[in-house]
PDB file of N, CA and C in Angstrom:
ATOM      1  N   MET A   1    -185.631-159.194  -1.273  1.00  0.00           N
ATOM      2  CA  MET A   1    -185.011-159.313  -2.580  1.00  0.00           C
ATOM      3  C   MET A   1    -183.729-160.142  -2.488  1.00  0.00           C
ATOM      4  N   LEU A   2    -182.922-159.854  -1.467  1.00  0.00           N
ATOM      5  CA  LEU A   2    -181.679-160.591  -1.290  1.00  0.00           C
ATOM      6  C   LEU A   2    -181.949-162.067  -1.042  1.00  0.00           C
ATOM      7  N   SER A   3    -183.002-162.381  -0.284  1.00  0.00           N
ATOM      8  CA  SER A   3    -183.320-163.783  -0.013  1.00  0.00           C
ATOM      9  C   SER A   3    -183.739-164.515  -1.283  1.00  0.00           C
ATOM     10  N   LYS A   4    -184.409-163.817  -2.208  1.00  0.00           N
ATOM     11  CA  LYS A   4    -184.781-164.442  -3.484  1.00  0.00           C
ATOM     12  C   LYS A   4    -183.539-164.804  -4.285  1.00  0.00           C
ATOM     13  N   ILE A   5    -182.555-163.902  -4.282  1.00  0.00           N
ATOM     14  CA  ILE A   5    -181.319-164.162  -5.018  1.00  0.00           C
ATOM     15  C   ILE A   5    -180.578-165.338  -4.396  1.00  0.00           C
ATOM     16  N   ILE A   6    -180.527-165.360  -3.063  1.00  0.00           N
ATOM     17  CA  ILE A   6    -179.847-166.452  -2.372  1.00  0.00           C
ATOM     18  C   ILE A   6    -180.537-167.779  -2.663  1.00  0.00           C
ATOM     19  N   ASN A   7    -181.875-167.784  -2.622  1.00  0.00           N
ATOM     20  CA  ASN A   7    -182.620-169.012  -2.934  1.00  0.00           C
ATOM     21  C   ASN A   7    -182.353-169.462  -4.366  1.00  0.00           C
ATOM     22  N   LYS A   8    -182.309-168.505  -5.291  1.00  0.00           N
ATOM     23  CA  LYS A   8    -182.027-168.839  -6.688  1.00  0.00           C
ATOM     24  C   LYS A   8    -180.639-169.453  -6.812  1.00  0.00           C
ATOM     25  N   LEU A   9    -179.662-168.868  -6.128  1.00  0.00           N
ATOM     26  CA  LEU A   9    -178.300-169.396  -6.175  1.00  0.00           C
ATOM     27  C   LEU A   9    -178.228-170.801  -5.585  1.00  0.00           C
ATOM     28  N   LEU A  10    -178.951-171.026  -4.492  1.00  0.00           N
ATOM     29  CA  LEU A  10    -178.962-172.357  -3.879  1.00  0.00           C
ATOM     30  C   LEU A  10    -179.575-173.392  -4.812  1.00  0.00           C
ATOM     31  N   LEU A  11    -180.658-173.024  -5.492  1.00  0.00           N
ATOM     32  CA  LEU A  11    -181.291-173.943  -6.446  1.00  0.00           C
ATOM     33  C   LEU A  11    -180.360-174.247  -7.617  1.00  0.00           C
ATOM     34  N   ILE A  12    -179.680-173.230  -8.099  1.00  0.00           N
ATOM     35  CA  ILE A  12    -178.738-173.445  -9.203  1.00  0.00           C
ATOM     36  C   ILE A  12    -177.596-174.339  -8.747  1.00  0.00           C
ATOM     37  N   ASP A  13    -177.061-174.099  -7.558  1.00  0.00           N
ATOM     38  CA  ASP A  13    -175.978-174.938  -7.028  1.00  0.00           C
ATOM     39  C   ASP A  13    -176.409-176.392  -6.897  1.00  0.00           C
ATOM     40  N   GLU A  14    -177.611-176.574  -6.387  1.00  0.00           N
ATOM     41  CA  GLU A  14    -178.147-177.936  -6.216  1.00  0.00           C
ATOM     42  C   GLU A  14    -178.275-178.641  -7.568  1.00  0.00           C
ATOM     43  N   ARG A  15    -178.802-177.933  -8.550  1.00  0.00           N
ATOM     44  CA  ARG A  15    -178.960-178.490  -9.899  1.00  0.00           C
ATOM     45  C   ARG A  15    -177.597-178.775 -10.522  1.00  0.00           C
ATOM     46  N   LEU A  16    -176.632-177.879 -10.309  1.00  0.00           N
ATOM     47  CA  LEU A  16    -175.280-178.096 -10.843  1.00  0.00           C
ATOM     48  C   LEU A  16    -174.635-179.354 -10.257  1.00  0.00           C
ATOM     49  N   LYS A  17    -174.815-179.585  -8.971  1.00  0.00           N
ATOM     50  CA  LYS A  17    -174.256-180.788  -8.344  1.00  0.00           C
ATOM     51  C   LYS A  17    -174.840-182.054  -8.960  1.00  0.00           C
ATOM     52  N   LYS A  18    -176.163-182.053  -9.150  1.00  0.00           N
ATOM     53  CA  LYS A  18    -176.820-183.225  -9.758  1.00  0.00           C
ATOM     54  C   LYS A  18    -176.312-183.448 -11.182  1.00  0.00           C
ATOM     55  N   LEU A  19    -176.216-182.363 -11.940  1.00  0.00           N
ATOM     56  CA  LEU A  19    -175.756-182.486 -13.326  1.00  0.00           C
ATOM     57  C   LEU A  19    -174.305-182.945 -13.394  1.00  0.00           C
ATOM     58  N   GLN A  20    -173.476-182.472 -12.478  1.00  0.00           N
ATOM     59  CA  GLN A  20    -172.075-182.884 -12.483  1.00  0.00           C
ATOM     60  C   GLN A  20    -171.937-184.376 -12.184  1.00  0.00           C
ATOM     61  N   LYS A  21    -172.753-184.886 -11.244  1.00  0.00           N
ATOM     62  CA  LYS A  21    -172.734-186.324 -10.950  1.00  0.00           C
ATOM     63  C   LYS A  21    -173.199-187.124 -12.154  1.00  0.00           C
ATOM     64  N   GLU A  22    -174.249-186.631 -12.805  1.00  0.00           N
ATOM     65  CA  GLU A  22    -174.777-187.294 -13.994  1.00  0.00           C
ATOM     66  C   GLU A  22    -173.741-187.273 -15.128  1.00  0.00           C
ATOM     67  N   LEU A  23    -173.044-186.159 -15.254  1.00  0.00           N
ATOM     68  CA  LEU A  23    -172.012-186.019 -16.280  1.00  0.00           C
ATOM     69  C   LEU A  23    -170.893-187.046 -16.059  1.00  0.00           C
ATOM     70  N   ILE A  24    -170.487-187.196 -14.827  1.00  0.00           N
ATOM     71  CA  ILE A  24    -169.421-188.159 -14.509  1.00  0.00           C
ATOM     72  C   ILE A  24    -169.872-189.582 -14.829  1.00  0.00           C
ATOM     73  N   LYS A  25    -171.108-189.919 -14.468  1.00  0.00           N
ATOM     74  CA  LYS A  25    -171.634-191.261 -14.763  1.00  0.00           C
ATOM     75  C   LYS A  25    -171.634-191.516 -16.264  1.00  0.00           C
ATOM     76  N   LYS A  26    -172.114-190.563 -17.042  1.00  0.00           N
ATOM     77  CA  LYS A  26    -172.184-190.744 -18.495  1.00  0.00           C
ATOM     78  C   LYS A  26    -170.784-190.810 -19.103  1.00  0.00           C
ATOM     79  N   ALA A  27    -169.887-189.983 -18.607  1.00  0.00           N
ATOM     80  CA  ALA A  27    -168.528-189.998 -19.136  1.00  0.00           C
ATOM     81  C   ALA A  27    -167.846-191.333 -18.827  1.00  0.00           C
ATOM     82  N   ASN A  28    -168.064-191.864 -17.619  1.00  0.00           N
ATOM     83  CA  ASN A  28    -167.468-193.137 -17.235  1.00  0.00           C
ATOM     84  C   ASN A  28    -168.014-194.292 -18.049  1.00  0.00           C
ATOM     85  N   SER A  29    -169.282-194.205 -18.427  1.00  0.00           N
ATOM     86  CA  SER A  29    -169.889-195.280 -19.214  1.00  0.00           C
ATOM     87  C   SER A  29    -169.819-194.991 -20.716  1.00  0.00           C
ATOM     88  N   LYS A  30    -169.039-193.972 -21.066  1.00  0.00           N
ATOM     89  CA  LYS A  30    -168.797-193.583 -22.455  1.00  0.00           C
ATOM     90  C   LYS A  30    -170.084-193.252 -23.208  1.00  0.00           C
ATOM     91  N   GLN A  31    -171.021-192.618 -22.519  1.00  0.00           N
ATOM     92  CA  GLN A  31    -172.272-192.169 -23.138  1.00  0.00           C
ATOM     93  C   GLN A  31    -172.115-190.702 -23.538  1.00  0.00           C
ATOM     94  N   ASP A  32    -172.987-190.262 -24.431  1.00  0.00           N
ATOM     95  CA  ASP A  32    -172.967-188.864 -24.869  1.00  0.00           C
ATOM     96  C   ASP A  32    -173.426-187.968 -23.718  1.00  0.00           C
ATOM     97  N   TYR A  33    -172.645-186.978 -23.410  1.00  0.00           N
ATOM     98  CA  TYR A  33    -172.960-186.084 -22.293  1.00  0.00           C
ATOM     99  C   TYR A  33    -172.991-184.614 -22.711  1.00  0.00           C
ATOM    100  N   ASP A  34    -173.082-184.343 -24.001  1.00  0.00           N
ATOM    101  CA  ASP A  34    -173.090-182.962 -24.490  1.00  0.00           C
ATOM    102  C   ASP A  34    -174.244-182.140 -23.918  1.00  0.00           C
ATOM    103  N   ALA A  35    -175.434-182.731 -23.861  1.00  0.00           N
ATOM    104  CA  ALA A  35    -176.600-181.996 -23.354  1.00  0.00           C
ATOM    105  C   ALA A  35    -176.395-181.596 -21.897  1.00  0.00           C
ATOM    106  N   ILE A  36    -175.831-182.499 -21.122  1.00  0.00           N
ATOM    107  CA  ILE A  36    -175.586-182.207 -19.702  1.00  0.00           C
ATOM    108  C   ILE A  36    -174.528-181.116 -19.573  1.00  0.00           C
ATOM    109  N   ALA A  37    -173.472-181.204 -20.342  1.00  0.00           N
ATOM    110  CA  ALA A  37    -172.417-180.193 -20.298  1.00  0.00           C
ATOM    111  C   ALA A  37    -172.972-178.824 -20.688  1.00  0.00           C
ATOM    112  N   ASN A  38    -173.805-178.792 -21.715  1.00  0.00           N
ATOM    113  CA  ASN A  38    -174.411-177.526 -22.131  1.00  0.00           C
ATOM    114  C   ASN A  38    -175.294-176.942 -21.029  1.00  0.00           C
ATOM    115  N   GLU A  39    -176.032-177.793 -20.341  1.00  0.00           N
ATOM    116  CA  GLU A  39    -176.889-177.329 -19.238  1.00  0.00           C
ATOM    117  C   GLU A  39    -176.037-176.791 -18.092  1.00  0.00           C
ATOM    118  N   ILE A  40    -174.928-177.429 -17.804  1.00  0.00           N
ATOM    119  CA  ILE A  40    -174.011-176.949 -16.760  1.00  0.00           C
ATOM    120  C   ILE A  40    -173.476-175.572 -17.128  1.00  0.00           C
ATOM    121  N   PHE A  41    -173.060-175.384 -18.365  1.00  0.00           N
ATOM    122  CA  PHE A  41    -172.559-174.075 -18.802  1.00  0.00           C
ATOM    123  C   PHE A  41    -173.647-173.008 -18.725  1.00  0.00           C
ATOM    124  N   ARG A  42    -174.863-173.366 -19.109  1.00  0.00           N
ATOM    125  CA  ARG A  42    -175.981-172.423 -19.061  1.00  0.00           C
ATOM    126  C   ARG A  42    -176.255-171.988 -17.622  1.00  0.00           C
ATOM    127  N   LEU A  43    -176.266-172.949 -16.699  1.00  0.00           N
ATOM    128  CA  LEU A  43    -176.517-172.636 -15.294  1.00  0.00           C
ATOM    129  C   LEU A  43    -175.391-171.786 -14.700  1.00  0.00           C
ATOM    130  N   ARG A  44    -174.166-172.056 -15.066  1.00  0.00           N
ATOM    131  CA  ARG A  44    -173.049-171.246 -14.579  1.00  0.00           C
ATOM    132  C   ARG A  44    -173.169-169.808 -15.076  1.00  0.00           C
ATOM    133  N   ASP A  45    -173.558-169.664 -16.341  1.00  0.00           N
ATOM    134  CA  ASP A  45    -173.751-168.313 -16.888  1.00  0.00           C
ATOM    135  C   ASP A  45    -174.882-167.587 -16.174  1.00  0.00           C
ATOM    136  N   GLN A  46    -175.909-168.328 -15.803  1.00  0.00           N
ATOM    137  CA  GLN A  46    -177.061-167.757 -15.106  1.00  0.00           C
ATOM    138  C   GLN A  46    -176.690-167.395 -13.663  1.00  0.00           C
ATOM    139  N   LYS A  47    -175.833-168.167 -13.062  1.00  0.00           N
ATOM    140  CA  LYS A  47    -175.459-167.987 -11.666  1.00  0.00           C
ATOM    141  C   LYS A  47    -174.564-166.766 -11.461  1.00  0.00           C
ATOM    142  N   GLU A  48    -173.668-166.506 -12.384  1.00  0.00           N
ATOM    143  CA  GLU A  48    -172.683-165.436 -12.214  1.00  0.00           C
ATOM    144  C   GLU A  48    -173.307-164.053 -11.990  1.00  0.00           C
ATOM    145  N   PRO A  49    -174.266-163.602 -12.815  1.00  0.00           N
ATOM    146  CA  PRO A  49    -174.854-162.270 -12.554  1.00  0.00           C
ATOM    147  C   PRO A  49    -175.576-162.202 -11.210  1.00  0.00           C
ATOM    148  N   SER A  50    -176.195-163.284 -10.790  1.00  0.00           N
ATOM    149  CA  SER A  50    -176.886-163.296  -9.503  1.00  0.00           C
ATOM    150  C   SER A  50    -175.910-163.120  -8.355  1.00  0.00           C
ATOM    151  N   GLU A  51    -174.752-163.748  -8.468  1.00  0.00           N
ATOM    152  CA  GLU A  51    -173.737-163.599  -7.425  1.00  0.00           C
ATOM    153  C   GLU A  51    -173.225-162.167  -7.367  1.00  0.00           C
ATOM    154  N   VAL A  52    -173.036-161.556  -8.533  1.00  0.00           N
ATOM    155  CA  VAL A  52    -172.570-160.174  -8.584  1.00  0.00           C
ATOM    156  C   VAL A  52    -173.619-159.251  -7.984  1.00  0.00           C
ATOM    157  N   ASP A  53    -174.914-159.449  -8.353  1.00  0.00           N
ATOM    158  CA  ASP A  53    -176.004-158.635  -7.811  1.00  0.00           C
ATOM    159  C   ASP A  53    -176.073-158.759  -6.296  1.00  0.00           C
ATOM    160  N   SER A  54    -175.958-159.975  -5.799  1.00  0.00           N
ATOM    161  CA  SER A  54    -176.020-160.221  -4.362  1.00  0.00           C
ATOM    162  C   SER A  54    -174.859-159.519  -3.653  1.00  0.00           C
ATOM    163  N   HIS A  55    -173.686-159.618  -4.212  1.00  0.00           N
ATOM    164  CA  HIS A  55    -172.508-158.982  -3.612  1.00  0.00           C
ATOM    165  C   HIS A  55    -172.666-157.460  -3.620  1.00  0.00           C
ATOM    166  N   HIS A  56    -173.163-156.915  -4.730  1.00  0.00           N
ATOM    167  CA  HIS A  56    -173.351-155.465  -4.830  1.00  0.00           C
ATOM    168  C   HIS A  56    -174.354-154.972  -3.786  1.00  0.00           C
ATOM    169  N   ARG A  57    -175.474-155.674  -3.635  1.00  0.00           N
ATOM    170  CA  ARG A  57    -176.481-155.282  -2.646  1.00  0.00           C
ATOM    171  C   ARG A  57    -175.909-155.327  -1.233  1.00  0.00           C
ATOM    172  N   GLU A  58    -175.117-156.346  -0.970  1.00  0.00           N
ATOM    173  CA  GLU A  58    -174.495-156.482   0.351  1.00  0.00           C
ATOM    174  C   GLU A  58    -173.548-155.316   0.628  1.00  0.00           C
ATOM    175  N   GLU A  59    -172.773-154.908  -0.384  1.00  0.00           N
ATOM    176  CA  GLU A  59    -171.871-153.767  -0.230  1.00  0.00           C
ATOM    177  C   GLU A  59    -172.647-152.485   0.050  1.00  0.00           C
ATOM    178  N   VAL A  60    -173.734-152.270  -0.690  1.00  0.00           N
ATOM    179  CA  VAL A  60    -174.551-151.074  -0.493  1.00  0.00           C
ATOM    180  C   VAL A  60    -175.146-151.068   0.910  1.00  0.00           C
ATOM    181  N   MET A  61    -175.653-152.192   1.360  1.00  0.00           N
ATOM    182  CA  MET A  61    -176.241-152.278   2.702  1.00  0.00           C
ATOM    183  C   MET A  61    -175.178-152.006   3.769  1.00  0.00           C
ATOM    184  N   ASN A  62    -173.970-152.499   3.558  1.00  0.00           N
ATOM    185  CA  ASN A  62    -172.886-152.244   4.513  1.00  0.00           C
ATOM    186  C   ASN A  62    -172.530-150.760   4.555  1.00  0.00           C
ATOM    187  N   ARG A  63    -172.496-150.099   3.381  1.00  0.00           N
ATOM    188  CA  ARG A  63    -172.189-148.659   3.348  1.00  0.00           C
ATOM    189  C   ARG A  63    -173.289-147.863   4.042  1.00  0.00           C
ATOM    190  N   ILE A  64    -174.542-148.242   3.813  1.00  0.00           N
ATOM    191  CA  ILE A  64    -175.660-147.550   4.466  1.00  0.00           C
ATOM    192  C   ILE A  64    -175.562-147.722   5.979  1.00  0.00           C
ATOM    193  N   LYS A  65    -175.290-148.932   6.432  1.00  0.00           N
ATOM    194  CA  LYS A  65    -175.154-149.200   7.867  1.00  0.00           C
ATOM    195  C   LYS A  65    -174.012-148.389   8.468  1.00  0.00           C
ATOM    196  N   GLU A  66    -172.896-148.326   7.752  1.00  0.00           N
ATOM    197  CA  GLU A  66    -171.744-147.555   8.231  1.00  0.00           C
ATOM    198  C   GLU A  66    -172.103-146.072   8.368  1.00  0.00           C
ATOM    199  N   LEU A  67    -172.817-145.534   7.384  1.00  0.00           N
ATOM    200  CA  LEU A  67    -173.215-144.130   7.446  1.00  0.00           C
ATOM    201  C   LEU A  67    -174.231-143.886   8.556  1.00  0.00           C
ATOM    202  N   GLN A  68    -175.157-144.816   8.753  1.00  0.00           N
ATOM    203  CA  GLN A  68    -176.129-144.679   9.842  1.00  0.00           C
ATOM    204  C   GLN A  68    -175.407-144.662  11.190  1.00  0.00           C
ATOM    205  N   ASP A  69    -174.441-145.538  11.356  1.00  0.00           N
ATOM    206  CA  ASP A  69    -173.668-145.576  12.597  1.00  0.00           C
ATOM    207  C   ASP A  69    -172.906-144.273  12.804  1.00  0.00           C
ATOM    208  N   PHE A  70    -172.333-143.746  11.728  1.00  0.00           N
ATOM    209  CA  PHE A  70    -171.598-142.488  11.806  1.00  0.00           C
ATOM    210  C   PHE A  70    -172.520-141.348  12.228  1.00  0.00           C
ATOM    211  N   ILE A  71    -173.678-141.256  11.589  1.00  0.00           N
ATOM    212  CA  ILE A  71    -174.633-140.192  11.909  1.00  0.00           C
ATOM    213  C   ILE A  71    -175.130-140.338  13.351  1.00  0.00           C
ATOM    214  N   ALA A  72    -175.440-141.555  13.749  1.00  0.00           N
ATOM    215  CA  ALA A  72    -175.917-141.786  15.112  1.00  0.00           C
ATOM    216  C   ALA A  72    -174.849-141.440  16.148  1.00  0.00           C
ATOM    217  N   GLY A  73    -173.582-141.544  15.756  1.00  0.00           N
ATOM    218  CA  GLY A  73    -172.490-141.252  16.682  1.00  0.00           C
ATOM    219  C   GLY A  73    -172.185-139.771  16.845  1.00  0.00           C
ATOM    220  N   GLN A  74    -172.846-138.923  16.068  1.00  0.00           N
ATOM    221  CA  GLN A  74    -172.628-137.483  16.197  1.00  0.00           C
ATOM    222  C   GLN A  74    -173.280-136.994  17.492  1.00  0.00           C
ATOM    223  N   GLU A  75    -172.565-136.199  18.246  1.00  0.00           N
ATOM    224  CA  GLU A  75    -173.043-135.778  19.560  1.00  0.00           C
ATOM    225  C   GLU A  75    -174.124-134.706  19.502  1.00  0.00           C
ATOM    226  N   THR A  76    -174.104-133.871  18.486  1.00  0.00           N
ATOM    227  CA  THR A  76    -175.076-132.779  18.415  1.00  0.00           C
ATOM    228  C   THR A  76    -175.699-132.728  17.029  1.00  0.00           C
ATOM    229  N   ASP A  77    -176.755-131.931  16.909  1.00  0.00           N
ATOM    230  CA  ASP A  77    -177.343-131.693  15.602  1.00  0.00           C
ATOM    231  C   ASP A  77    -176.365-130.898  14.762  1.00  0.00           C
ATOM    232  N   ILE A  78    -176.403-131.116  13.471  1.00  0.00           N
ATOM    233  CA  ILE A  78    -175.530-130.378  12.573  1.00  0.00           C
ATOM    234  C   ILE A  78    -176.205-129.043  12.276  1.00  0.00           C
ATOM    235  N   THR A  79    -175.544-127.952  12.658  1.00  0.00           N
ATOM    236  CA  THR A  79    -176.122-126.620  12.465  1.00  0.00           C
ATOM    237  C   THR A  79    -175.305-125.760  11.521  1.00  0.00           C
ATOM    238  N   GLU A  80    -174.115-126.246  11.159  1.00  0.00           N
ATOM    239  CA  GLU A  80    -173.286-125.486  10.237  1.00  0.00           C
ATOM    240  C   GLU A  80    -172.482-126.441   9.384  1.00  0.00           C
ATOM    241  N   PHE A  81    -171.922-125.912   8.322  1.00  0.00           N
ATOM    242  CA  PHE A  81    -171.133-126.722   7.397  1.00  0.00           C
ATOM    243  C   PHE A  81    -169.974-127.386   8.120  1.00  0.00           C
ATOM    244  N   ASP A  82    -169.842-128.704   7.900  1.00  0.00           N
ATOM    245  CA  ASP A  82    -168.745-129.453   8.500  1.00  0.00           C
ATOM    246  C   ASP A  82    -168.106-130.293   7.393  1.00  0.00           C
ATOM    247  N   GLU A  83    -166.935-129.877   6.950  1.00  0.00           N
ATOM    248  CA  GLU A  83    -166.274-130.531   5.826  1.00  0.00           C
ATOM    249  C   GLU A  83    -166.010-132.011   6.086  1.00  0.00           C
ATOM    250  N   ALA A  84    -165.666-132.376   7.303  1.00  0.00           N
ATOM    251  CA  ALA A  84    -165.386-133.777   7.635  1.00  0.00           C
ATOM    252  C   ALA A  84    -166.625-134.642   7.428  1.00  0.00           C
ATOM    253  N   ILE A  85    -167.775-134.118   7.827  1.00  0.00           N
ATOM    254  CA  ILE A  85    -169.021-134.872   7.655  1.00  0.00           C
ATOM    255  C   ILE A  85    -169.362-134.992   6.174  1.00  0.00           C
ATOM    256  N   ILE A  86    -169.197-133.912   5.432  1.00  0.00           N
ATOM    257  CA  ILE A  86    -169.477-133.939   3.997  1.00  0.00           C
ATOM    258  C   ILE A  86    -168.599-134.982   3.307  1.00  0.00           C
ATOM    259  N   LYS A  87    -167.321-135.006   3.644  1.00  0.00           N
ATOM    260  CA  LYS A  87    -166.415-135.984   3.038  1.00  0.00           C
ATOM    261  C   LYS A  87    -166.811-137.416   3.400  1.00  0.00           C
ATOM    262  N   LYS A  88    -167.356-137.593   4.561  1.00  0.00           N
ATOM    263  CA  LYS A  88    -167.758-138.929   5.008  1.00  0.00           C
ATOM    264  C   LYS A  88    -169.050-139.385   4.328  1.00  0.00           C
ATOM    265  N   LEU A  89    -169.982-138.462   4.083  1.00  0.00           N
ATOM    266  CA  LEU A  89    -171.306-138.820   3.590  1.00  0.00           C
ATOM    267  C   LEU A  89    -171.488-138.731   2.081  1.00  0.00           C
ATOM    268  N   ILE A  90    -170.868-137.735   1.444  1.00  0.00           N
ATOM    269  CA  ILE A  90    -171.190-137.434   0.046  1.00  0.00           C
ATOM    270  C   ILE A  90    -170.059-137.852  -0.884  1.00  0.00           C
ATOM    271  N   GLU A  91    -170.438-138.581  -1.920  1.00  0.00           N
ATOM    272  CA  GLU A  91    -169.490-138.987  -2.963  1.00  0.00           C
ATOM    273  C   GLU A  91    -169.234-137.835  -3.920  1.00  0.00           C
ATOM    274  N   LYS A  92    -170.341-137.242  -4.445  1.00  0.00           N
ATOM    275  CA  LYS A  92    -170.183-136.109  -5.358  1.00  0.00           C
ATOM    276  C   LYS A  92    -171.499-135.350  -5.484  1.00  0.00           C
ATOM    277  N   ILE A  93    -171.381-134.107  -5.930  1.00  0.00           N
ATOM    278  CA  ILE A  93    -172.538-133.260  -6.206  1.00  0.00           C
ATOM    279  C   ILE A  93    -172.393-132.779  -7.641  1.00  0.00           C
ATOM    280  N   ILE A  94    -173.433-133.004  -8.441  1.00  0.00           N
ATOM    281  CA  ILE A  94    -173.417-132.578  -9.834  1.00  0.00           C
ATOM    282  C   ILE A  94    -174.405-131.428  -9.980  1.00  0.00           C
ATOM    283  N   VAL A  95    -173.921-130.299 -10.487  1.00  0.00           N
ATOM    284  CA  VAL A  95    -174.743-129.096 -10.613  1.00  0.00           C
ATOM    285  C   VAL A  95    -175.196-128.946 -12.064  1.00  0.00           C
ATOM    286  N   PHE A  96    -176.520-128.814 -12.250  1.00  0.00           N
ATOM    287  CA  PHE A  96    -177.118-128.568 -13.552  1.00  0.00           C
ATOM    288  C   PHE A  96    -177.742-127.170 -13.530  1.00  0.00           C
ATOM    289  N   ALA A  97    -178.217-126.713 -14.657  1.00  0.00           N
ATOM    290  CA  ALA A  97    -178.810-125.376 -14.741  1.00  0.00           C
ATOM    291  C   ALA A  97    -180.067-125.262 -13.887  1.00  0.00           C
ATOM    292  N   ASP A  98    -180.880-126.316 -13.836  1.00  0.00           N
ATOM    293  CA  ASP A  98    -182.164-126.237 -13.135  1.00  0.00           C
ATOM    294  C   ASP A  98    -182.252-127.083 -11.865  1.00  0.00           C
ATOM    295  N   HIS A  99    -181.242-127.883 -11.584  1.00  0.00           N
ATOM    296  CA  HIS A  99    -181.244-128.712 -10.371  1.00  0.00           C
ATOM    297  C   HIS A  99    -179.830-129.200 -10.097  1.00  0.00           C
ATOM    298  N   PHE A 100    -179.666-129.895  -8.987  1.00  0.00           N
ATOM    299  CA  PHE A 100    -178.390-130.560  -8.746  1.00  0.00           C
ATOM    300  C   PHE A 100    -178.653-131.935  -8.159  1.00  0.00           C
ATOM    301  N   THR A 101    -177.684-132.806  -8.316  1.00  0.00           N
ATOM    302  CA  THR A 101    -177.794-134.193  -7.886  1.00  0.00           C
ATOM    303  C   THR A 101    -176.724-134.465  -6.835  1.00  0.00           C
ATOM    304  N   VAL A 102    -177.143-135.058  -5.731  1.00  0.00           N
ATOM    305  CA  VAL A 102    -176.219-135.431  -4.666  1.00  0.00           C
ATOM    306  C   VAL A 102    -176.104-136.952  -4.664  1.00  0.00           C
ATOM    307  N   ASP A 103    -174.897-137.452  -4.867  1.00  0.00           N
ATOM    308  CA  ASP A 103    -174.622-138.887  -4.793  1.00  0.00           C
ATOM    309  C   ASP A 103    -173.958-139.171  -3.452  1.00  0.00           C
ATOM    310  N   PHE A 104    -174.670-139.882  -2.590  1.00  0.00           N
ATOM    311  CA  PHE A 104    -174.124-140.247  -1.293  1.00  0.00           C
ATOM    312  C   PHE A 104    -173.248-141.484  -1.422  1.00  0.00           C
ATOM    313  N   LYS A 105    -172.320-141.649  -0.520  1.00  0.00           N
ATOM    314  CA  LYS A 105    -171.432-142.812  -0.544  1.00  0.00           C
ATOM    315  C   LYS A 105    -172.190-144.112  -0.294  1.00  0.00           C
ATOM    316  N   SER A 106    -173.374-144.005   0.238  1.00  0.00           N
ATOM    317  CA  SER A 106    -174.189-145.204   0.463  1.00  0.00           C
ATOM    318  C   SER A 106    -174.759-145.754  -0.823  1.00  0.00           C
ATOM    319  N   GLY A 107    -174.650-144.975  -1.916  1.00  0.00           N
ATOM    320  CA  GLY A 107    -175.219-145.406  -3.181  1.00  0.00           C
ATOM    321  C   GLY A 107    -176.534-144.724  -3.496  1.00  0.00           C
ATOM    322  N   ILE A 108    -177.058-143.982  -2.559  1.00  0.00           N
ATOM    323  CA  ILE A 108    -178.332-143.266  -2.751  1.00  0.00           C
ATOM    324  C   ILE A 108    -178.056-141.975  -3.514  1.00  0.00           C
ATOM    325  N   THR A 109    -178.952-141.640  -4.448  1.00  0.00           N
ATOM    326  CA  THR A 109    -178.834-140.416  -5.231  1.00  0.00           C
ATOM    327  C   THR A 109    -180.106-139.609  -5.036  1.00  0.00           C
ATOM    328  N   ILE A 110    -179.932-138.304  -4.815  1.00  0.00           N
ATOM    329  CA  ILE A 110    -181.084-137.406  -4.625  1.00  0.00           C
ATOM    330  C   ILE A 110    -180.961-136.246  -5.592  1.00  0.00           C
ATOM    331  N   ASP A 111    -182.049-135.961  -6.319  1.00  0.00           N
ATOM    332  CA  ASP A 111    -182.101-134.788  -7.178  1.00  0.00           C
ATOM    333  C   ASP A 111    -182.815-133.677  -6.415  1.00  0.00           C
ATOM    334  N   ILE A 112    -182.230-132.498  -6.436  1.00  0.00           N
ATOM    335  CA  ILE A 112    -182.789-131.340  -5.727  1.00  0.00           C
ATOM    336  C   ILE A 112    -183.022-130.238  -6.749  1.00  0.00           C
ATOM    337  N   GLU A 113    -184.292-129.818  -6.837  1.00  0.00           N
ATOM    338  CA  GLU A 113    -184.647-128.759  -7.781  1.00  0.00           C
ATOM    339  C   GLU A 113    -184.076-127.438  -7.292  1.00  0.00           C
ATOM    340  N   GLY A 114    -183.554-126.636  -8.226  1.00  0.00           N
ATOM    341  CA  GLY A 114    -182.922-125.383  -7.826  1.00  0.00           C
ATOM    342  C   GLY A 114    -183.669-124.237  -8.253  1.00  0.00           C
TER     343      GLY A 114
END
């Protein structure tokens, strides 16, 4: 999924470079360049959400990796409540009448029936 976003961003960047060169040529020769400018604005608007999505996915993957490293670094199996581990792994727990939801710091959410 991340590679698709990166490929999309690269294609948009490539198209933007071509359009910017074309825009400069038309502006220098005093030709109408409104259509090119509009296309540049459209591509920039299209590019921005993709960059945000890519950055968000990268952050989530980094948090997951950090938590995996933390868990792997534990010397023994967890057999009792450990507040330090809970603070490291869990963002919040929401309690409902019939279930509860655990939001991990990695971005993963699990619903547990009660």
